[in-house]
CSV table of C-alpha atoms and ligand atoms in Angstrom, one decimal:
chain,number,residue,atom,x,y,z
A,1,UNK,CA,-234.9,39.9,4.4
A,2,UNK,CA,-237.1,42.6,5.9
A,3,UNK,CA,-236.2,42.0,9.7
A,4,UNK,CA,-238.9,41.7,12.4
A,5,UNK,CA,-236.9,44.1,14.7
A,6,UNK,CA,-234.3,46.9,13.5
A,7,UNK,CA,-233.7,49.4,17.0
A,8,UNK,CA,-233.1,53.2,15.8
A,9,UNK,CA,-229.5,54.1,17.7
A,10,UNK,CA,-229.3,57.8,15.8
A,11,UNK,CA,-229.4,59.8,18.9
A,12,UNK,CA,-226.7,60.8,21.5
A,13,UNK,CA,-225.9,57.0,22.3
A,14,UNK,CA,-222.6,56.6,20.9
A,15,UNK,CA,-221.4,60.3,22.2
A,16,UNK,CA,-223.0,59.1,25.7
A,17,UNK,CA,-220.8,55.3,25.0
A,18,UNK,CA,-217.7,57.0,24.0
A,19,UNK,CA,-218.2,58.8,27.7
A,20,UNK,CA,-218.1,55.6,29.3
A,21,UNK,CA,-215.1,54.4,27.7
A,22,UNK,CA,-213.4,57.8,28.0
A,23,UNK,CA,-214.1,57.9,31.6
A,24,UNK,CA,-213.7,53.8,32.4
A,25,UNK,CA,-217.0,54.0,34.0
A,26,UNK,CA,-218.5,50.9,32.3
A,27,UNK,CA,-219.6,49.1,35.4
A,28,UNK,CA,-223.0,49.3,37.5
A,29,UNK,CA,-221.4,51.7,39.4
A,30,UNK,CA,-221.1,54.7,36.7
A,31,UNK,CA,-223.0,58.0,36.9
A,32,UNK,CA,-225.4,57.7,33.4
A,33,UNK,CA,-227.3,54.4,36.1
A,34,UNK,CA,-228.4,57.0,38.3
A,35,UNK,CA,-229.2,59.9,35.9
A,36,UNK,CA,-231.8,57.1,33.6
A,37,UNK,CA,-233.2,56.0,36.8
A,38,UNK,CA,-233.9,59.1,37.8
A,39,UNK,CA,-234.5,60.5,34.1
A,40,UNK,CA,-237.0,56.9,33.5
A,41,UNK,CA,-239.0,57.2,36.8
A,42,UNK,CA,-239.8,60.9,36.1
A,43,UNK,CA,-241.1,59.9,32.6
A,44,UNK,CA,-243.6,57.8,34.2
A,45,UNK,CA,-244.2,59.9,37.0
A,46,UNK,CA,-242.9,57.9,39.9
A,47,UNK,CA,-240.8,58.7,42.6
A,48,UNK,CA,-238.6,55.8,42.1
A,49,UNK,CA,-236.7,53.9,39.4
A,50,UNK,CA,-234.4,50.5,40.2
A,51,UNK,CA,-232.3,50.0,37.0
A,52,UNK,CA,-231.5,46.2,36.4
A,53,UNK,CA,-230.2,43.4,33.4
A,54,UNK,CA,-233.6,42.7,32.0
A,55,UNK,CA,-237.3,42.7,31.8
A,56,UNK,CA,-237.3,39.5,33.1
A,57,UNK,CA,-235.2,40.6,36.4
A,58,UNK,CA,-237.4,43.5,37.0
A,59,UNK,CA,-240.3,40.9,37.6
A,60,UNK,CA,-238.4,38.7,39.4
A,61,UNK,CA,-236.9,41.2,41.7
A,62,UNK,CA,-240.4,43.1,41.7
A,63,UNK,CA,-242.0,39.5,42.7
A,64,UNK,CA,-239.3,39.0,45.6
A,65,UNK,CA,-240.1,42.6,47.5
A,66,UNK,CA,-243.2,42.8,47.2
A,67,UNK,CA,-242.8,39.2,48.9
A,68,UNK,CA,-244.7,36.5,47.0
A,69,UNK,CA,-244.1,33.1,48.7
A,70,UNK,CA,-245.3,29.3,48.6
A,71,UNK,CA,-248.7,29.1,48.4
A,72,UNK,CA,-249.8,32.8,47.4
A,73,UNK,CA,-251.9,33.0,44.3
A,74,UNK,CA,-251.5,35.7,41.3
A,75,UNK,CA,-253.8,36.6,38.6
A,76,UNK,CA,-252.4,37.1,35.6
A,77,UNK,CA,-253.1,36.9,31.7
A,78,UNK,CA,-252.6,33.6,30.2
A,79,UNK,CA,-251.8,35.3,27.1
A,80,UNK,CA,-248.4,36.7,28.5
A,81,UNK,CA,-244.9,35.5,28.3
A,82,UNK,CA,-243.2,33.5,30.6
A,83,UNK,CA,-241.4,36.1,32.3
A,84,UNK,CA,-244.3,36.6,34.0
A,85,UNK,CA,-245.4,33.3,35.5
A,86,UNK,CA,-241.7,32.2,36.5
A,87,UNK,CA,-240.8,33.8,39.4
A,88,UNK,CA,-244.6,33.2,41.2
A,89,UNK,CA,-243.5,29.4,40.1
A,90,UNK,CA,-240.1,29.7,41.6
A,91,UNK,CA,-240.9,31.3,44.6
A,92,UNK,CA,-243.8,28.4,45.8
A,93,UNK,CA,-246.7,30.6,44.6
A,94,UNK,CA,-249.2,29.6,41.8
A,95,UNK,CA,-249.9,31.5,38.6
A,96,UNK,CA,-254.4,31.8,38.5
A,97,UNK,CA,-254.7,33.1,34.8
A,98,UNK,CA,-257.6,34.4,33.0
A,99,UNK,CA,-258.6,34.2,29.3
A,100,UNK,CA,-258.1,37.4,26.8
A,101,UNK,CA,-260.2,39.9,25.2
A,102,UNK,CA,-261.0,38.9,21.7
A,103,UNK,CA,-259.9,42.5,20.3
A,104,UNK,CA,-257.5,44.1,22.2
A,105,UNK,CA,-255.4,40.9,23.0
A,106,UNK,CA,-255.1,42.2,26.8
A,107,UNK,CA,-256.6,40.4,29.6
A,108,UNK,CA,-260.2,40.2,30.3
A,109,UNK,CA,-260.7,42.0,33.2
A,110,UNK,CA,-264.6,41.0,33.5
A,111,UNK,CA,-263.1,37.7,34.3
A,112,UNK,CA,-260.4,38.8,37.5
A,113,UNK,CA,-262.9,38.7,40.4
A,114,UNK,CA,-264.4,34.8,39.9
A,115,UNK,CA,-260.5,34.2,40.4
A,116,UNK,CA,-259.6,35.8,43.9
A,117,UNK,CA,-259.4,33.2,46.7
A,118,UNK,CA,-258.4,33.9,50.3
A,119,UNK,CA,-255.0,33.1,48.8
A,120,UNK,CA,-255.0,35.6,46.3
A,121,UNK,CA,-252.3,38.5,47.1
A,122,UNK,CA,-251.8,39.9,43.8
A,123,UNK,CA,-252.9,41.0,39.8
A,124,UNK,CA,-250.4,40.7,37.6
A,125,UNK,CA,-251.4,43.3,34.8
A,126,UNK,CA,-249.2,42.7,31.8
A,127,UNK,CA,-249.8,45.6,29.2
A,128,UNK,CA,-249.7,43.6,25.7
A,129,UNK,CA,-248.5,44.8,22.3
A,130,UNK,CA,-249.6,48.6,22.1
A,131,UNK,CA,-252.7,48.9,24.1
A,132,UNK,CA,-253.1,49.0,28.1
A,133,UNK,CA,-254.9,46.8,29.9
A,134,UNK,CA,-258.3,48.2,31.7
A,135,UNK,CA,-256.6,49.9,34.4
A,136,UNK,CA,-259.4,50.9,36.4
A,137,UNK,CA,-261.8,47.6,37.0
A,138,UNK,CA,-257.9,46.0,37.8
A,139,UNK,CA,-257.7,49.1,40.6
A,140,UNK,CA,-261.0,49.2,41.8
A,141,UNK,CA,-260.4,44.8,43.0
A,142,UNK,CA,-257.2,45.6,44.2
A,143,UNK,CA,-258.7,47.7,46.7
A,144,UNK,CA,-261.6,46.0,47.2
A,145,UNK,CA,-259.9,42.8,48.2
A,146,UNK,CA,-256.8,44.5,49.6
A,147,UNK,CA,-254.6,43.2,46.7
A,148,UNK,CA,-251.0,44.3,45.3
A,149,UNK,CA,-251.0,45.6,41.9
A,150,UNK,CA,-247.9,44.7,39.8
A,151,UNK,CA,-247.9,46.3,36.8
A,152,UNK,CA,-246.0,45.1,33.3
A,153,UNK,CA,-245.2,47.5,31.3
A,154,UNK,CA,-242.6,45.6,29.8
A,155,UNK,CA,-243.9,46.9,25.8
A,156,UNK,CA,-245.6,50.1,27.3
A,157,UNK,CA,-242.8,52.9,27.0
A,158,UNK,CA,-245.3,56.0,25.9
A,159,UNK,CA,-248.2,54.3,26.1
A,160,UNK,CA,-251.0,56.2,27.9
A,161,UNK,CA,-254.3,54.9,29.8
A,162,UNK,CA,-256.6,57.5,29.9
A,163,UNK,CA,-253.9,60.0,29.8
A,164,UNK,CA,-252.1,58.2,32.3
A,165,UNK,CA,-248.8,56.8,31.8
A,166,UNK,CA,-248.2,53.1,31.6
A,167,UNK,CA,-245.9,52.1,34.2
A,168,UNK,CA,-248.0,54.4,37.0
A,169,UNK,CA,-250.5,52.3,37.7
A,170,UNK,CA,-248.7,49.4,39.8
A,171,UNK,CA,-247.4,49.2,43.6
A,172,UNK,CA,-245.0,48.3,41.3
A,173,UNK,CA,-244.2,48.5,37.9
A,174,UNK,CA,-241.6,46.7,35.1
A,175,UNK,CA,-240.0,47.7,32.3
A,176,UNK,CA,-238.2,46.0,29.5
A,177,UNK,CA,-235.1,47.7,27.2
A,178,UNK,CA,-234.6,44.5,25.2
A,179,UNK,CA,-234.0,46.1,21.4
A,180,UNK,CA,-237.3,45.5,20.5
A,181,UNK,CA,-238.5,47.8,23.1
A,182,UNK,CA,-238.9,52.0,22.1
A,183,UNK,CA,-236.3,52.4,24.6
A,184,UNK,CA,-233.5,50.4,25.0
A,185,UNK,CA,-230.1,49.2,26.4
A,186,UNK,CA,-229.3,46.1,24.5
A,187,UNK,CA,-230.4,44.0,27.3
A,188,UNK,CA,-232.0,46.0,30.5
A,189,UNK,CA,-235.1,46.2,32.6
A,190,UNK,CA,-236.3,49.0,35.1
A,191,UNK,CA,-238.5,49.0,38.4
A,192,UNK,CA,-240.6,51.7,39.3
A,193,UNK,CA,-242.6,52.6,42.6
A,194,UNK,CA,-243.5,55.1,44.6
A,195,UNK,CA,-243.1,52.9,47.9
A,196,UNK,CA,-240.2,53.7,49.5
A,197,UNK,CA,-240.1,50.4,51.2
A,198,UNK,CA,-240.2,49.0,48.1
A,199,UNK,CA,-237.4,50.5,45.8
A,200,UNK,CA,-234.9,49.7,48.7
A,201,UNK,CA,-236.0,46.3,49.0
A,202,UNK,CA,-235.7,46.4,44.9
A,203,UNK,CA,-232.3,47.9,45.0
A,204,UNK,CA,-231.0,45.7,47.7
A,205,UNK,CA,-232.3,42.8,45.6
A,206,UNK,CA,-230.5,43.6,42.5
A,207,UNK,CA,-227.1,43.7,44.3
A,208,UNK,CA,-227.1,40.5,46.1
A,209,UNK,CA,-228.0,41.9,49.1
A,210,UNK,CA,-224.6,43.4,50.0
A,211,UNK,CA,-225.4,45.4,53.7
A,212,UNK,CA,-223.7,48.6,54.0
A,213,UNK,CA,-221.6,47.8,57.0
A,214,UNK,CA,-220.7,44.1,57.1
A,215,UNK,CA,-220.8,44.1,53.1
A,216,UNK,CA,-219.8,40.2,52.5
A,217,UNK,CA,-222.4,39.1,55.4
A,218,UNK,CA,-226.0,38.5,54.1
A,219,UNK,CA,-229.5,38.5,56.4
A,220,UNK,CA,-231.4,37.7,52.6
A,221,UNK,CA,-230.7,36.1,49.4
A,222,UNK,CA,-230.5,38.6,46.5
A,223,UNK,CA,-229.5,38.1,42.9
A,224,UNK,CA,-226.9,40.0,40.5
A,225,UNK,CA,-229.4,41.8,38.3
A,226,UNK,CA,-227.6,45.3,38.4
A,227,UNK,CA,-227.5,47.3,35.1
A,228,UNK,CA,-224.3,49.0,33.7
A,229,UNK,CA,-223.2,52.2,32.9
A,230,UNK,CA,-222.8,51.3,29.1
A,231,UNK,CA,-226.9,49.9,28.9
A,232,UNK,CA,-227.4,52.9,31.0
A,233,UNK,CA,-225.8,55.4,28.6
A,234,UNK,CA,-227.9,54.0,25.7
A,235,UNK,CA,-230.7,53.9,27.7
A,236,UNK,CA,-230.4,57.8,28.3
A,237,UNK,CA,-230.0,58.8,25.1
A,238,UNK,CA,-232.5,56.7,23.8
A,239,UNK,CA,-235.0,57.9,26.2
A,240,UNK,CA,-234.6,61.6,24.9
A,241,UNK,CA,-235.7,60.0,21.7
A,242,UNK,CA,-239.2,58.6,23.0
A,243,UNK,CA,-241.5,60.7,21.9
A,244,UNK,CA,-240.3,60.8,18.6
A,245,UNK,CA,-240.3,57.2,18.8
A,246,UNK,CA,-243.5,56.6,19.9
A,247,UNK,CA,-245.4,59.0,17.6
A,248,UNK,CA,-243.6,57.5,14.7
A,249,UNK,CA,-244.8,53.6,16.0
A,250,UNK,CA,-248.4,55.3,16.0
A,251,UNK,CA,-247.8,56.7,12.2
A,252,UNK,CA,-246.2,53.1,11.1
A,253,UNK,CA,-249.4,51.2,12.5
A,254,UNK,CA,-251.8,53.6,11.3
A,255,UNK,CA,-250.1,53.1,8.3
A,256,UNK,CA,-250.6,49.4,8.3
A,257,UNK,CA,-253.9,49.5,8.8
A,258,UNK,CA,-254.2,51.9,5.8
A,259,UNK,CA,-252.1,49.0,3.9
A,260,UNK,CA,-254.2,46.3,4.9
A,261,UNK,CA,-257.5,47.3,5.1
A,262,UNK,CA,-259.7,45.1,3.3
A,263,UNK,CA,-257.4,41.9,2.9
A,264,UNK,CA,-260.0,39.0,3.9
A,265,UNK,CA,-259.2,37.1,6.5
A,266,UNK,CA,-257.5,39.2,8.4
A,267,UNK,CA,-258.2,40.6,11.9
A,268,UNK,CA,-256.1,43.8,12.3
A,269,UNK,CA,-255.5,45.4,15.8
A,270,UNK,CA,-257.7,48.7,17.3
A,271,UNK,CA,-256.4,51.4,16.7
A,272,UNK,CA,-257.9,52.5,19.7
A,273,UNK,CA,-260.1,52.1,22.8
A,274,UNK,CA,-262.5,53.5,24.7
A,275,UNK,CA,-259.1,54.1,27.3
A,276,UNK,CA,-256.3,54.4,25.1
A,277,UNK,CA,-254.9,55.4,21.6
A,278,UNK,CA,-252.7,52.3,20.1
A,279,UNK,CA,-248.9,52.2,20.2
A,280,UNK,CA,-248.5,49.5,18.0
A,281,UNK,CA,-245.9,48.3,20.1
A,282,UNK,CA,-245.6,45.3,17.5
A,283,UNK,CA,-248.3,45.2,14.7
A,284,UNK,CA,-250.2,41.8,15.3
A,285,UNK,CA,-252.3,40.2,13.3
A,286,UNK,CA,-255.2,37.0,13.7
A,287,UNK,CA,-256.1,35.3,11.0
A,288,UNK,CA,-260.1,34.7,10.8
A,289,UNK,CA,-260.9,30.8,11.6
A,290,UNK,CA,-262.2,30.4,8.1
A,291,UNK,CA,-258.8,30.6,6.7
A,292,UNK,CA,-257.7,27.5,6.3
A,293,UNK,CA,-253.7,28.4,7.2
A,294,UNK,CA,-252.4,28.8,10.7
A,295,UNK,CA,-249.9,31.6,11.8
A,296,UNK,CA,-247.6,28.9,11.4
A,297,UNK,CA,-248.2,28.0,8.0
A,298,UNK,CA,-248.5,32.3,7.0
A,299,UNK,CA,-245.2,33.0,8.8
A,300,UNK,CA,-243.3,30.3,7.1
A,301,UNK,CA,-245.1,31.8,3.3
A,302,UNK,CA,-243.7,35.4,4.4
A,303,UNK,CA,-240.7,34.1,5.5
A,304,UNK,CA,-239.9,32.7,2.3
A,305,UNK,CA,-240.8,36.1,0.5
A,306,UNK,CA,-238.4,37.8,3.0
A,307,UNK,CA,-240.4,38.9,5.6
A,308,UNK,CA,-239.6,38.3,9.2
A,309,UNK,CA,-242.4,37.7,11.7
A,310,UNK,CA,-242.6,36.0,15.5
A,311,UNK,CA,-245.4,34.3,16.6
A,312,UNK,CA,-247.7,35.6,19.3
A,313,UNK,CA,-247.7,34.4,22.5
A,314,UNK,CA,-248.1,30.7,23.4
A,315,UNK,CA,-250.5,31.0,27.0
A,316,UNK,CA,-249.1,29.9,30.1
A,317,UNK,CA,-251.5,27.4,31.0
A,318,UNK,CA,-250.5,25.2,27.7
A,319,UNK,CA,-246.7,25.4,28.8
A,320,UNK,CA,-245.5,22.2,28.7
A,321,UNK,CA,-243.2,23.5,31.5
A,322,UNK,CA,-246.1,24.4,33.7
A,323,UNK,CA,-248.0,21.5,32.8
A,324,UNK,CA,-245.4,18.4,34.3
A,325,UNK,CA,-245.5,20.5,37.1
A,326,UNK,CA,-249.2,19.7,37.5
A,327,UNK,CA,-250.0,23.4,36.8
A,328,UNK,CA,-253.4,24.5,35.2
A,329,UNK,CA,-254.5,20.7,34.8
A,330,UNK,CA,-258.0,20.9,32.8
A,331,UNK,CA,-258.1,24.2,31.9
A,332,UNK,CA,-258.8,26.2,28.7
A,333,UNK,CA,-258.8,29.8,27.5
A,334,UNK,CA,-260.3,29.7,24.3
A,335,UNK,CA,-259.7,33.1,23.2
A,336,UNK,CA,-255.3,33.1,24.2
A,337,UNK,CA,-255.5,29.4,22.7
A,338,UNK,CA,-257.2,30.7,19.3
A,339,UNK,CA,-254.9,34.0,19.0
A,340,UNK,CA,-251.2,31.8,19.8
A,341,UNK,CA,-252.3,29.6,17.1
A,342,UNK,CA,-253.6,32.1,14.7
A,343,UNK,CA,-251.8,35.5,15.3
A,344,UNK,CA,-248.2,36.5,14.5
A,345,UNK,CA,-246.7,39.9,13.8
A,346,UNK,CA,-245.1,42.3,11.3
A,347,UNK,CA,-242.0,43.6,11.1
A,348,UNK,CA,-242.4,46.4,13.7
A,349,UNK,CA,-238.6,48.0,14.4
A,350,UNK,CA,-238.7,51.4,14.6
A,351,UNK,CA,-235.7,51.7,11.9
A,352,UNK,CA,-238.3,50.1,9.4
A,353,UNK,CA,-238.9,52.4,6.2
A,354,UNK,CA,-241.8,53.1,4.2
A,355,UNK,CA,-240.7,51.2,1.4
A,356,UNK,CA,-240.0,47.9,3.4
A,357,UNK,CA,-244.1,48.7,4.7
A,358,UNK,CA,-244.9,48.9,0.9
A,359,UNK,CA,-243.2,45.0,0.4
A,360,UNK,CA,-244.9,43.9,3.7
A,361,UNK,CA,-247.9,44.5,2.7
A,362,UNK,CA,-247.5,43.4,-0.9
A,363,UNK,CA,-246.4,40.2,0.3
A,364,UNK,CA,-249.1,39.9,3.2
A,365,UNK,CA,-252.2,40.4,0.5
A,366,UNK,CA,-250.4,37.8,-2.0
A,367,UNK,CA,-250.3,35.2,1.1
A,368,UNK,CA,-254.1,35.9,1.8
A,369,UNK,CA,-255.6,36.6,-1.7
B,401,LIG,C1,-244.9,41.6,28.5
B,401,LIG,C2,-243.4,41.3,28.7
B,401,LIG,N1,-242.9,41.1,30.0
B,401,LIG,C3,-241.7,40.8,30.2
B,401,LIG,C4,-240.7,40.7,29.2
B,401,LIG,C5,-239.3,40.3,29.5
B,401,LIG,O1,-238.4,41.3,29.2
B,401,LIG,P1,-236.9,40.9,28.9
B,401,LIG,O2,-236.9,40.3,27.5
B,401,LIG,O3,-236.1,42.2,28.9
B,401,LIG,O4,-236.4,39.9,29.9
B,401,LIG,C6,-241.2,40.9,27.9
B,401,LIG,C7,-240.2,40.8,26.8
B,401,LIG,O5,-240.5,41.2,25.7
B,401,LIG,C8,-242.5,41.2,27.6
B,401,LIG,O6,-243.0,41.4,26.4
């Protein structure tokens, strides 16, 4: 089986591991946490970086301090994953999504400003599979309506918006380190910010809210989300790895597309914009509605020729979840509902070789021929 997802750990990680056992620092409260905060937010040019257990966290958390509550409305895609739309949900807010562009998968930002109400207090920009969203048109409302930017970088680790980093656009910004990420920790997240006020509320978040004098007595509700020194130490030594990573993700999906081109049927990703140069995060794929054979149906083929794939996204305002909650009653998205059903991607892990590339794409012109 060719795996979807196969993390490249060749670096100083087990040198940097070894430390933390040598040393016993394995909790939260070890040295590497501080260095790949500091190390991380540099990379993305912030001023600060909040290190926590997941992605997921990092939203949650980001969510909390920058102080969404019942009733407050934030745009997002629909095309996203749920990480996103959860902790609006939980907190008494309302998830207001929009629809996806046809070609880059990323949300259609023509479609942000027939959204904002007088309850509107933030857009969620959620950076999806290797190419940015369209930063600027997502700034220029922000100000305009006096919004809060919360950026998702969650897949964006290297990834560049007009020569920007991903990661520096948001009030706040998120990471994700799960292993399919180009950096990770096993499981781990980041914040980022600039806003002072922010990164302390962040950190204070992460760590239940503990006060410096009277630690055991709480004024707010915080969560546990604090990373440890042992993600931490991978996380470092990974990040030392991430331009090499990144350039190589850039040669494996031009590479693709060099494999592909020409299979009918197939609608491949851009391989770049009129903002950005792709990543290939992960290498998608839609299949054209005259196909008749769903990503479903072309997963389980490749899957029985040894091929792993995941499915794309499946949008938030067909959750059944969301839905029993009365959520998104009556609407459609007809460009996130066409892609769930009818993309899925390759195997994309950066320890994938040539060879397995040669197989994939042997097996992906069979299916489709
Ligand atoms: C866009 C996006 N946001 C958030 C997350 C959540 O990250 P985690 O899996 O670390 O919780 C992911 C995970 O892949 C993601 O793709």
């Amino acid at each position: 089986m060719i795996p979807v997802n196969e993390p490249l750990l060749d670096g100083n990680e087990k040198k940097y591991l070894l430390e933390c056992i040598d040393t016993g620092w394995i909790s939260s409260e070890g040295p590497f946490v501080k260095e790949f905060e500091e190390k991380f937010a540099a990379r993305v040019g912030r001023r600060h970086g909040i290190a926590v257990c997941n992605g997921s966290a990092a939203l949650e958390a980001a969510l909390a301090a920058v102080g969404i509550g019942p009733g407050d409305e934030v745009i997002m895609p629909t095309f996203t994953i749920i990480s996103c739309a959860a902790p609006v949900v939980r907190a008494g807010g309302w998830p207001v999504v929009v629809d996806s562009d046809p070609l880059t998968w990323t949300m259609d930002v023509s479609r942000i400003e027939e959204r904002i109400t007088s309850c509107t207090r933030a857009i969620m920009a959620v950076h999806i599979y290797g190419l940015p969203v369209d930063m600027d048109p997502v700034l220029d409302l922000a100000r305009k309506y006096g919004l809060m930017v919360i950026e998702d970088a969650a897949e964006a680790h290297g990834l560049a918006y007009r020569d920007r980093p991903c990661g520096s656009f948001g009030d706040i910004s998120t990471f994700s380190f799960y292993p399919n990420k180009h950096v990770t920790t096993g499981e781990g997240g980041m914040i980022v910010t600039d806003d002072d006020g922010l990164a302390e509320k962040c950190r204070s978040l992460r760590n239940l809210c503990f006060q410096a004098k009277k630690r055991f007595v709480h004024e707010e509700l915080g969560f546990n989300f604090r990373m440890t020194n042992l993600q931490a130490a991978l996380g470092l030594a990974q990040l030392e790895q991430l331009n090499i990573f990144a350039e190589r993700k850039r040669l494996m999906g031009r590479r693709y597309t060099e494999l592909l081109q020409g299979v009918s049927g197939l609608q491949l990703p851009l391989s770049e914009t009129g903002y950005a140069e792709n990543i290939y995060w992960v290498y998608g794929v839609v299949i054209d509605d005259a196909v008749p054979m769903d990503a479903e149906q072309a997963m389980r083929l490749l899957g029985e020729r040894g091929i792993g794939t995941r499915p794309f996204f499946w949008p938030m305002h067909e959750q059944p979840v969301f839905r029993r909650m009365g959520l998104f009653a009556g609407e459609h998205h007809p460009v996130a509902e066409r892609i769930a059903r009818r993309g899925f991607y390759l195997p994309s892990g950066l320890a994938l070789t040539d060879s397995q590339m040669d197989v994939v794409c042997h097996e992906v012109r069979e299916i489709f021929s």
